C-alpha cells in the first residue's frame, strides 16, 4: 500500500508552499487508496511549540486533509538512539570534537589550498587516548555519518533520473554535542518504521536525499521512492518561510479565502495544468501528475487567488455557503445567496448586500419625477423573478426611457450603488414596502 508523510516542524505557521507539499502528498496517496501520515518534526525542543502543532492539524483540516496517523518525533527518541548505536557499531557514525570556529578555519584553509571545502574527517582518525584527552578537556563529541563517497542515483517522480555525488559532501552531523538529533537521521528512521513508500517534498531537499539514501542502506533498508517538487515563492521573489508567517494558511483563511481556492492554487500553480478553481480535493486529484510540475519555482500571485476565489463563490451552492453566511450574520436564505454570490470577492462580503437590503441606503440623486412614476407603477405582491421586467416594461412605455437612463436611477434609489447584483433577483428580496419607501424618499 502507498504510504506518504508530510513532515513539518511545528516552529511556525504553515504557508501556502507547505500546503503544496501537503496536498501533493495527500492527492498522491488518496489517488492510490493509500495512507497519509502527519509527522511532526519536533526534535528542536527550543523552537517547537504545541500551539503550532495544533494549528498545523487545524490548517490541514481546513484544506480537507485528515491524516490517517499523527506521529511526533519527540516521542520516538528511543528509536533514533537505537539507530545511532547501530551505525556506531558498524563504524558509520564517528565522534568529532571541532568547534564551529575550528571548522570554519579549516574550511578556509582547504579553499586556499584549492581543495573542496568539505570536512576532512579528522575525527575518524582519533585514537582512544586522544578521545580521552579531549573528554578530559571537557569536550564532548558531535557525531558524523561516514558517507560511502559515491554517486547516489534515483528516479525522481517529479524530476526524472537524479544523482548526488556524496564525495562532494561533508560527512553530515547526525547527533549534536548535547545528544540531540538533527533532522537527517530521525527522518530516515521514521520513514523506515512507518513503511513510507514515497517521500514527496520540496526540491530544497534534493541533496539531503543523496545522504538519506545512503542512510536507508546503512540501516539495512530499501529507500522509498522520491519526488521533489518545485517551490512556491512569494510575489516579491522571496522564498516562503514559516518564521515570517507570510502567506500563512491562517492569514489566508482569515482574509476570507476559500480553502478550495488556496488548494487549487497551491497544487496547480507551476504545473502544466491551467490554474482553475476546482471545488474540492477529489477533482484536484484527477489532475495530479507529479511529472507535469514545472522545474522552475512558481510565483504566488494574490490576484490569481482572488480570481479563483471569485469563481468558486460564483458557483457555490447555498448548502455550502450557509454556515459561513450565518457566522457573519448574513444568512438571509437561498434566494439571497443566489442573487448576490456573483458579486462577492469573499463569502463574508455578503454582509454588504444584507445591509443594502436592510437599509438605510444613501439618498438617491434628484430624479424625483421619474422615481415617483416608478413608485406608482410598482406591481402588487407577490413578487418573483419576473416582477422586474414587467415593472420596468411598464415604466419604459410610460416614460420613453430605456437602457441606462431607465435602470440606473432605479438601481441607485434601491441600493445606493451603481453596481451590484441583478435587480431581477434582488427586487423580490427587498419587497414592495422597502422599494416604495426608497423610491419616495426625499
Ligand atoms: N521537517 C522537514 C522540513 O520541514 C521535513 C522534510 C522532509 O519531508 O523530509 O523541511
Short mmCIF file of C-alpha atoms and ligand atoms in Angstrom, two decimals:
data_model
loop_
_atom_site.label_atom_id
_atom_site.label_comp_id
_atom_site.label_asym_id
_atom_site.label_seq_id
_atom_site.Cartn_x
_atom_site.Cartn_y
_atom_site.Cartn_z
CA UNK A 1 0.00 0.00 0.00
CA UNK A 2 1.12 3.56 -0.73
CA UNK A 3 2.11 5.40 2.44
CA UNK A 4 3.25 9.03 2.37
CA UNK A 5 4.11 11.52 5.03
CA UNK A 6 4.01 15.27 5.40
CA UNK A 7 6.64 16.32 7.90
CA UNK A 8 6.52 19.94 9.05
CA UNK A 9 8.37 21.14 12.10
CA UNK A 10 5.95 22.87 14.49
CA UNK A 11 8.07 26.01 14.64
CA UNK A 12 5.73 28.37 12.83
CA UNK A 13 2.61 28.63 10.73
CA UNK A 14 2.17 26.57 7.57
CA UNK A 15 2.33 28.72 4.44
CA UNK A 16 0.93 28.13 1.00
CA UNK A 17 4.18 26.43 -0.08
CA UNK A 18 3.82 23.92 2.76
CA UNK A 19 0.24 23.44 1.63
CA UNK A 20 1.57 22.49 -1.79
CA UNK A 21 3.72 19.73 -0.25
CA UNK A 22 0.90 18.51 1.99
CA UNK A 23 -1.61 18.46 -0.85
CA UNK A 24 0.68 16.73 -3.33
CA UNK A 25 1.24 14.01 -0.73
CA UNK A 26 -2.43 13.75 0.11
CA UNK A 27 -3.61 13.65 -3.51
CA UNK A 28 -0.93 11.16 -4.45
CA UNK A 29 -1.82 8.81 -1.59
CA UNK A 30 -5.58 9.12 -1.85
CA UNK A 31 -5.47 8.67 -5.62
CA UNK A 32 -3.94 5.25 -4.93
CA UNK A 33 -6.09 4.28 -1.96
CA UNK A 34 -3.09 4.89 0.30
CA UNK A 35 -2.39 6.40 3.71
CA UNK A 36 -1.21 9.85 4.74
CA UNK A 37 0.90 10.29 7.86
CA UNK A 38 1.39 13.66 9.51
CA UNK A 39 4.83 13.61 11.12
CA UNK A 40 5.61 16.48 13.43
CA UNK A 41 9.35 17.09 13.27
CA UNK A 42 9.66 18.46 16.78
CA UNK A 43 13.15 17.36 17.82
CA UNK A 44 14.17 21.01 18.08
CA UNK A 45 12.77 21.50 21.58
CA UNK A 46 13.70 25.14 21.77
CA UNK A 47 11.73 26.19 18.70
CA UNK A 48 8.89 23.65 18.59
CA UNK A 49 5.58 24.67 20.14
CA UNK A 50 2.46 22.71 20.86
CA UNK A 51 0.28 25.59 19.65
CA UNK A 52 1.93 25.38 16.22
CA UNK A 53 1.36 21.60 16.14
CA UNK A 54 -2.33 22.17 16.84
CA UNK A 55 -2.51 24.91 14.26
CA UNK A 56 -0.94 22.62 11.64
CA UNK A 57 -3.63 20.00 12.25
CA UNK A 58 -6.31 22.67 12.05
CA UNK A 59 -4.88 24.17 8.85
CA UNK A 60 -4.70 20.77 7.17
CA UNK A 61 -8.31 20.04 8.17
CA UNK A 62 -9.33 23.38 6.68
CA UNK A 63 -7.75 22.30 3.39
CA UNK A 64 -9.60 18.97 3.59
CA UNK A 65 -6.72 16.81 4.80
CA UNK A 66 -7.43 14.41 7.68
CA UNK A 67 -4.25 12.43 8.43
CA UNK A 68 -4.60 8.69 8.92
CA UNK A 69 -1.92 8.89 11.58
CA UNK A 70 -0.11 11.64 13.50
CA UNK A 71 3.34 10.95 14.96
CA UNK A 72 5.73 13.17 16.88
CA UNK A 73 9.46 12.75 16.64
CA UNK A 74 9.86 13.83 20.25
CA UNK A 75 8.12 10.59 21.24
CA UNK A 76 10.41 8.39 19.19
CA UNK A 77 13.84 9.29 20.57
CA UNK A 78 14.50 5.68 21.65
CA UNK A 79 14.31 4.59 18.05
CA UNK A 80 16.85 7.21 16.99
CA UNK A 81 19.17 6.17 19.82
CA UNK A 82 18.92 2.59 18.63
CA UNK A 83 19.72 3.54 15.05
CA UNK A 84 22.66 5.68 16.19
CA UNK A 85 24.02 2.74 18.22
CA UNK A 86 23.77 0.50 15.20
CA UNK A 87 25.57 2.98 12.97
CA UNK A 88 28.28 3.47 15.59
CA UNK A 89 28.71 -0.28 15.89
CA UNK A 90 29.09 -0.54 12.12
CA UNK A 91 31.68 2.24 12.05
CA UNK A 92 29.36 4.57 10.13
CA UNK A 93 28.93 7.13 12.90
CA UNK A 94 32.03 8.73 14.36
CA UNK A 95 32.67 11.32 17.03
CA UNK A 96 34.21 14.69 16.16
CA UNK A 97 35.36 17.43 18.50
CA UNK A 98 35.89 20.51 16.37
CA UNK A 99 34.28 23.74 17.42
CA UNK A 100 32.44 25.80 14.77
CA UNK A 101 35.40 28.22 14.73
CA UNK A 102 37.89 25.46 14.09
CA UNK A 103 35.73 24.07 11.30
CA UNK A 104 35.48 27.48 9.70
CA UNK A 105 39.27 27.98 9.82
CA UNK A 106 39.86 24.59 8.22
CA UNK A 107 37.30 25.26 5.57
CA UNK A 108 39.08 28.46 4.59
CA UNK A 109 42.43 26.72 4.59
CA UNK A 110 41.17 23.99 2.29
CA UNK A 111 39.72 26.56 -0.07
CA UNK A 112 43.05 28.39 -0.12
CA UNK A 113 44.77 25.09 -0.97
CA UNK A 114 42.36 24.52 -3.83
CA UNK A 115 40.67 21.63 -2.05
CA UNK A 116 36.88 21.19 -1.82
CA UNK A 117 35.67 22.77 1.45
CA UNK A 118 34.39 19.56 2.95
CA UNK A 119 35.05 18.12 6.38
CA UNK A 120 38.48 16.46 6.41
CA UNK A 121 37.41 13.52 8.60
CA UNK A 122 39.94 14.27 11.31
CA UNK A 123 37.53 12.80 13.85
CA UNK A 124 37.77 9.43 12.13
CA UNK A 125 41.47 9.02 12.84
CA UNK A 126 41.39 9.92 16.55
CA UNK A 127 42.72 7.13 18.74
CA UNK A 128 41.21 6.16 22.13
CA UNK A 129 43.82 8.17 24.09
CA UNK A 130 43.19 11.31 22.11
CA UNK A 131 39.48 10.94 22.67
CA UNK A 132 40.06 10.52 26.36
CA UNK A 133 42.24 13.60 26.47
CA UNK A 134 39.61 15.65 24.65
CA UNK A 135 36.96 14.38 27.04
CA UNK A 136 39.15 15.42 29.97
CA UNK A 137 39.36 18.90 28.47
CA UNK A 138 35.61 18.90 28.83
CA UNK A 139 34.93 18.49 25.11
CA UNK A 140 32.02 16.38 24.01
CA UNK A 141 31.71 14.85 20.56
CA UNK A 142 29.16 15.53 17.90
CA UNK A 143 28.57 12.61 15.57
CA UNK A 144 29.05 12.41 11.84
CA UNK A 145 27.78 9.85 9.35
CA UNK A 146 30.54 8.33 7.24
CA UNK A 147 29.41 8.68 3.64
CA UNK A 148 30.41 5.98 1.18
CA UNK A 149 31.59 8.58 -1.35
CA UNK A 150 29.74 7.50 -4.35
CA UNK A 151 27.20 8.55 -6.90
CA UNK A 152 23.75 8.06 -5.38
CA UNK A 153 21.07 7.71 -8.04
CA UNK A 154 17.31 7.62 -8.02
CA UNK A 155 14.46 8.08 -10.43
CA UNK A 156 12.61 11.11 -9.12
CA UNK A 157 8.85 11.12 -9.61
CA UNK A 158 8.96 14.85 -10.38
CA UNK A 159 12.40 15.38 -11.87
CA UNK A 160 13.25 12.12 -13.60
CA UNK A 161 16.69 10.48 -13.16
CA UNK A 162 18.71 12.25 -10.45
CA UNK A 163 22.06 11.79 -8.84
CA UNK A 164 24.06 13.26 -5.98
CA UNK A 165 27.81 12.80 -5.71
CA UNK A 166 28.23 12.28 -1.99
CA UNK A 167 32.01 12.58 -2.50
CA UNK A 168 31.43 16.31 -2.80
CA UNK A 169 29.66 16.49 0.58
CA UNK A 170 30.91 16.70 4.14
CA UNK A 171 30.01 13.75 6.31
CA UNK A 172 26.80 15.11 7.83
CA UNK A 173 26.42 15.67 11.56
CA UNK A 174 23.57 13.46 12.76
CA UNK A 175 23.85 14.00 16.52
CA UNK A 176 24.79 17.24 18.26
CA UNK A 177 27.15 17.56 21.21
CA UNK A 178 24.24 17.62 23.62
CA UNK A 179 22.92 14.34 22.22
CA UNK A 180 20.02 15.90 20.30
CA UNK A 181 19.35 14.84 16.74
CA UNK A 182 19.44 16.91 13.61
CA UNK A 183 16.68 16.25 11.12
CA UNK A 184 18.51 13.74 8.87
CA UNK A 185 18.58 10.54 10.93
CA UNK A 186 15.15 10.77 12.63
CA UNK A 187 13.57 11.36 9.25
CA UNK A 188 15.06 8.18 7.80
CA UNK A 189 14.33 6.08 10.90
CA UNK A 190 10.69 7.25 10.81
CA UNK A 191 10.36 6.62 7.10
CA UNK A 192 11.58 3.07 7.68
CA UNK A 193 9.43 2.39 10.77
CA UNK A 194 6.28 3.84 9.26
CA UNK A 195 6.70 1.96 5.99
CA UNK A 196 6.77 5.15 3.92
CA UNK A 197 6.70 4.18 0.25
CA UNK A 198 7.06 7.66 -1.25
CA UNK A 199 8.75 10.79 0.06
CA UNK A 200 7.25 13.82 -1.68
CA UNK A 201 8.86 17.11 -0.67
CA UNK A 202 10.30 20.36 -1.95
CA UNK A 203 13.33 20.44 -4.20
CA UNK A 204 15.33 22.12 -1.43
CA UNK A 205 15.78 18.54 -0.13
CA UNK A 206 17.44 17.03 -3.22
CA UNK A 207 20.91 16.98 -1.65
CA UNK A 208 19.51 15.55 1.59
CA UNK A 209 18.12 12.72 -0.46
CA UNK A 210 21.61 11.69 -1.56
CA UNK A 211 22.66 11.44 2.08
CA UNK A 212 19.42 9.85 3.22
CA UNK A 213 19.55 7.12 0.60
CA UNK A 214 22.96 6.18 2.00
CA UNK A 215 21.40 6.18 5.46
CA UNK A 216 18.50 3.94 4.45
CA UNK A 217 21.03 1.49 3.12
CA UNK A 218 23.30 1.75 6.14
CA UNK A 219 20.28 0.87 8.28
CA UNK A 220 19.60 -2.18 6.14
CA UNK A 221 16.56 -0.79 4.41
CA UNK A 222 15.46 -0.22 0.82
CA UNK A 223 14.94 3.53 0.16
CA UNK A 224 11.41 4.67 -0.73
CA UNK A 225 10.53 6.46 -3.96
CA UNK A 226 11.34 10.17 -4.02
CA UNK A 227 9.63 13.15 -5.61
CA UNK A 228 10.98 16.68 -5.29
CA UNK A 229 8.54 19.32 -6.41
CA UNK A 230 9.33 22.89 -7.42
CA UNK A 231 8.91 25.51 -4.73
CA UNK A 232 6.43 28.33 -4.45
CA UNK A 233 7.94 31.73 -3.96
CA UNK A 234 6.33 34.98 -2.84
CA UNK A 235 5.26 37.54 -5.43
CA UNK A 236 8.33 39.56 -4.44
CA UNK A 237 10.53 36.60 -5.44
CA UNK A 238 11.46 35.74 -1.87
CA UNK A 239 11.36 32.20 -0.52
CA UNK A 240 8.46 31.48 1.80
CA UNK A 241 9.30 30.86 5.42
CA UNK A 242 7.39 29.52 8.39
CA UNK A 243 9.21 32.02 10.55
CA UNK A 244 7.90 35.15 8.89
CA UNK A 245 4.29 33.97 8.77
CA UNK A 246 3.98 35.39 5.23
CA UNK A 247 1.24 33.77 3.15
CA UNK A 248 0.34 31.55 6.08
CA UNK A 249 -2.75 29.39 5.68
CA UNK A 250 -4.11 31.01 8.81
CA UNK A 251 -3.79 34.51 7.34
CA UNK A 252 -5.30 33.41 4.03
CA UNK A 253 -8.22 31.85 5.87
CA UNK A 254 -8.68 34.96 7.98
CA UNK A 255 -8.59 37.06 4.83
CA UNK A 256 -11.68 35.15 3.75
CA UNK A 257 -10.23 32.93 1.04
CA UNK A 258 -11.94 29.64 0.31
CA UNK A 259 -9.88 26.53 1.13
CA UNK A 260 -10.60 25.20 -2.35
CA UNK A 261 -9.17 28.39 -3.89
CA UNK A 262 -5.99 28.07 -1.84
CA UNK A 263 -5.72 24.35 -2.63
CA UNK A 264 -6.30 24.86 -6.35
CA UNK A 265 -3.59 27.50 -6.49
CA UNK A 266 -1.17 25.55 -4.30
CA UNK A 267 -1.43 22.46 -6.50
CA UNK A 268 -1.89 23.85 -10.00
CA UNK A 269 0.48 26.83 -9.89
CA UNK A 270 3.71 25.93 -11.62
CA UNK A 271 2.22 22.85 -13.24
CA UNK A 272 1.29 22.13 -16.83
CA UNK A 273 -2.40 22.38 -15.89
CA UNK A 274 -4.40 25.59 -16.18
CA UNK A 275 -4.75 27.30 -12.81
CA UNK A 276 -8.52 26.99 -12.47
CA UNK A 277 -10.69 26.69 -9.41
CA UNK A 278 -11.55 23.10 -8.52
CA UNK A 279 -14.33 22.86 -5.98
CA UNK A 280 -12.81 20.01 -3.96
CA UNK A 281 -9.76 17.83 -3.49
CA UNK A 282 -11.32 14.91 -5.37
CA UNK A 283 -11.41 16.94 -8.56
CA UNK A 284 -7.85 18.13 -7.96
CA UNK A 285 -6.72 14.53 -7.50
CA UNK A 286 -7.78 13.78 -11.07
CA UNK A 287 -5.35 16.43 -12.32
CA UNK A 288 -2.35 15.30 -10.35
CA UNK A 289 0.64 14.19 -12.32
CA UNK A 290 3.89 14.85 -10.49
CA UNK A 291 5.82 14.69 -13.75
CA UNK A 292 3.85 17.66 -15.07
CA UNK A 293 5.07 20.08 -12.42
CA UNK A 294 7.39 22.68 -13.81
CA UNK A 295 11.06 22.69 -12.84
CA UNK A 296 11.13 26.43 -12.22
CA UNK A 297 9.92 28.00 -8.97
CA UNK A 298 6.28 29.05 -9.15
CA UNK A 299 5.47 32.61 -8.17
CA UNK A 300 2.48 33.29 -5.95
CA UNK A 301 0.19 35.99 -7.22
CA UNK A 302 -2.56 37.26 -4.95
CA UNK A 303 -4.64 38.44 -7.90
CA UNK A 304 -4.74 34.84 -9.12
CA UNK A 305 -6.03 33.72 -5.73
CA UNK A 306 -8.67 36.46 -5.80
CA UNK A 307 -9.81 35.26 -9.20
CA UNK A 308 -10.05 31.63 -8.10
CA UNK A 309 -11.95 32.68 -5.01
CA UNK A 310 -14.47 34.65 -7.02
CA UNK A 311 -15.09 31.87 -9.46
CA UNK A 312 -15.63 29.35 -6.65
CA UNK A 313 -18.10 31.66 -4.93
CA UNK A 314 -19.96 32.28 -8.17
CA UNK A 315 -20.65 28.53 -8.38
CA UNK A 316 -21.07 27.82 -4.67
CA UNK A 317 -24.40 26.33 -3.65
CA UNK A 318 -26.35 27.62 -0.70
CA UNK A 319 -25.76 24.49 1.34
CA UNK A 320 -22.01 25.12 1.27
CA UNK A 321 -22.32 28.83 1.95
CA UNK A 322 -24.97 28.66 4.70
CA UNK A 323 -22.77 28.13 7.76
CA UNK A 324 -20.30 30.78 6.67
CA UNK A 325 -23.08 33.26 5.96
CA UNK A 326 -24.55 32.54 9.36
CA UNK A 327 -21.20 33.11 11.07
CA UNK A 328 -21.11 36.68 9.78
CA UNK A 329 -24.84 37.23 10.34
CA UNK A 330 -25.68 37.32 6.64
CA UNK A 331 -27.73 34.18 6.14
CA UNK A 332 -30.81 35.65 4.50
CA UNK A 333 -31.74 32.41 2.76
CA UNK A 334 -31.09 30.68 -0.53
CA UNK A 335 -32.61 33.30 -2.80
CA UNK A 336 -30.44 35.96 -1.25
CA UNK A 337 -27.34 33.84 -1.72
CA UNK A 338 -28.11 33.07 -5.35
CA UNK A 339 -28.79 36.76 -6.01
CA UNK A 340 -25.56 38.09 -4.51
CA UNK A 341 -22.91 35.36 -4.93
CA UNK A 342 -21.88 36.63 -8.38
CA UNK A 343 -20.90 39.96 -6.81
CA UNK A 344 -18.73 38.76 -3.97
CA UNK A 345 -14.96 38.61 -3.58
CA UNK A 346 -15.38 36.76 -0.27
CA UNK A 347 -18.39 34.98 1.20
CA UNK A 348 -18.36 37.37 4.12
CA UNK A 349 -18.82 40.32 1.76
CA UNK A 350 -22.45 39.19 1.63
CA UNK A 351 -22.93 41.48 4.65
CA UNK A 352 -22.62 44.40 2.25
CA UNK A 353 -25.76 43.24 0.45
CA UNK A 354 -27.50 42.27 3.67
CA UNK A 355 -27.02 45.88 4.76
CA UNK A 356 -28.29 47.15 1.43
CA UNK A 357 -31.43 45.08 1.86
CA UNK A 358 -31.98 46.06 5.44
CA UNK A 359 -31.14 49.69 4.71
CA UNK A 360 -30.97 52.54 5.11
CA UNK A 361 -29.31 53.29 1.78
CA UNK A 362 -27.85 56.64 0.79
CA UNK A 363 -30.45 59.03 -0.59
CA UNK A 364 -30.87 58.79 -4.37
CA UNK A 365 -29.79 61.60 -6.68
CA UNK A 366 -32.51 64.01 -7.68
CA UNK A 367 -34.54 62.28 -10.36
CA UNK A 368 -37.77 62.75 -8.45
CA UNK A 369 -40.28 62.78 -11.22
CA UNK A 370 -39.14 59.52 -12.67
CA UNK A 371 -38.93 57.83 -9.28
CA UNK A 372 -42.45 58.97 -8.45
CA UNK A 373 -43.73 57.34 -11.62
CA UNK A 374 -41.72 54.24 -10.73
CA UNK A 375 -43.33 54.13 -7.28
CA UNK A 376 -46.80 54.48 -8.78
CA UNK A 377 -46.20 51.69 -11.23
CA UNK A 378 -44.99 49.18 -8.65
CA UNK A 379 -46.85 45.93 -9.19
CA UNK A 380 -48.68 44.30 -6.27
CA UNK A 381 -47.01 41.45 -4.41
CA UNK A 382 -46.25 38.55 -4.51
CA UNK A 383 -43.03 39.33 -6.36
CA UNK A 384 -40.81 36.95 -8.20
CA UNK A 385 -38.02 36.95 -10.77
CA UNK A 386 -40.42 38.21 -13.41
CA UNK A 387 -41.51 41.32 -11.46
CA UNK A 388 -38.53 43.41 -12.50
CA UNK A 389 -39.17 43.06 -16.22
CA UNK A 390 -42.90 43.69 -16.03
CA UNK A 391 -42.32 46.76 -13.84
CA UNK A 392 -39.56 48.24 -15.99
CA UNK A 393 -41.53 47.34 -19.13
CA UNK A 394 -44.41 49.46 -17.88
CA UNK A 395 -42.03 52.29 -16.93
CA UNK A 396 -40.42 52.24 -20.33
CA UNK A 397 -43.82 52.54 -22.01
CA UNK A 398 -44.83 55.43 -19.74
CA UNK A 399 -41.64 57.47 -19.76
CA UNK A 400 -39.96 56.57 -23.03
CA UNK A 401 -36.72 55.89 -21.09
CA UNK A 402 -34.61 52.92 -21.88
CA UNK A 403 -31.24 51.34 -21.12
CA UNK A 404 -29.09 53.05 -18.52
CA UNK A 405 -31.46 56.04 -18.20
CA UNK A 406 -34.15 53.68 -17.14
CA UNK A 407 -32.21 51.29 -14.92
CA UNK A 408 -29.56 53.41 -13.21
CA UNK A 409 -31.89 55.75 -11.26
CA UNK A 410 -33.72 52.67 -10.02
CA UNK A 411 -30.55 50.89 -9.02
CA UNK A 412 -29.28 53.97 -7.20
CA UNK A 413 -32.55 54.54 -5.41
CA UNK A 414 -32.93 50.92 -4.36
CA UNK A 415 -29.34 50.04 -3.47
CA UNK A 416 -27.47 53.33 -3.17
CA UNK A 417 -24.84 51.91 -5.53
CA UNK A 418 -24.04 51.94 -9.21
CA UNK A 419 -23.13 48.27 -9.34
CA UNK A 420 -24.43 45.14 -7.73
CA UNK A 421 -26.49 42.01 -8.12
CA UNK A 422 -29.01 41.70 -10.90
CA UNK A 423 -32.07 43.65 -9.88
CA UNK A 424 -34.32 40.95 -11.31
CA UNK A 425 -33.22 38.69 -8.43
CA UNK A 426 -32.68 41.46 -5.90
CA UNK A 427 -36.07 43.14 -6.18
CA UNK A 428 -38.11 40.34 -4.54
CA UNK A 429 -35.59 40.26 -1.68
CA UNK A 430 -36.28 43.92 -0.93
CA UNK A 431 -40.05 43.56 -1.08
CA UNK A 432 -42.61 46.14 -2.08
CA UNK A 433 -42.71 48.12 1.14
CA UNK A 434 -38.97 48.88 1.18
CA UNK A 435 -38.85 49.56 -2.53
CA UNK A 436 -41.66 52.03 -2.34
CA UNK A 437 -40.15 53.82 0.64
CA UNK A 438 -36.80 54.15 -1.13
CA UNK A 439 -38.40 55.49 -4.32
CA UNK A 440 -40.41 58.07 -2.42
CA UNK A 441 -37.65 59.18 -0.12
CA UNK A 442 -36.99 62.94 -0.28
N1 LIG B 1 10.88 18.77 8.65
C1 LIG B 1 11.41 18.78 7.31
C2 LIG B 1 11.04 20.07 6.63
O1 LIG B 1 10.07 20.68 7.02
C3 LIG B 1 10.88 17.58 6.58
C4 LIG B 1 11.46 17.36 5.25
C5 LIG B 1 11.05 16.02 4.70
O2 LIG B 1 9.95 15.96 4.13
O3 LIG B 1 11.78 15.06 4.85
O4 LIG B 1 11.73 20.52 5.75
#
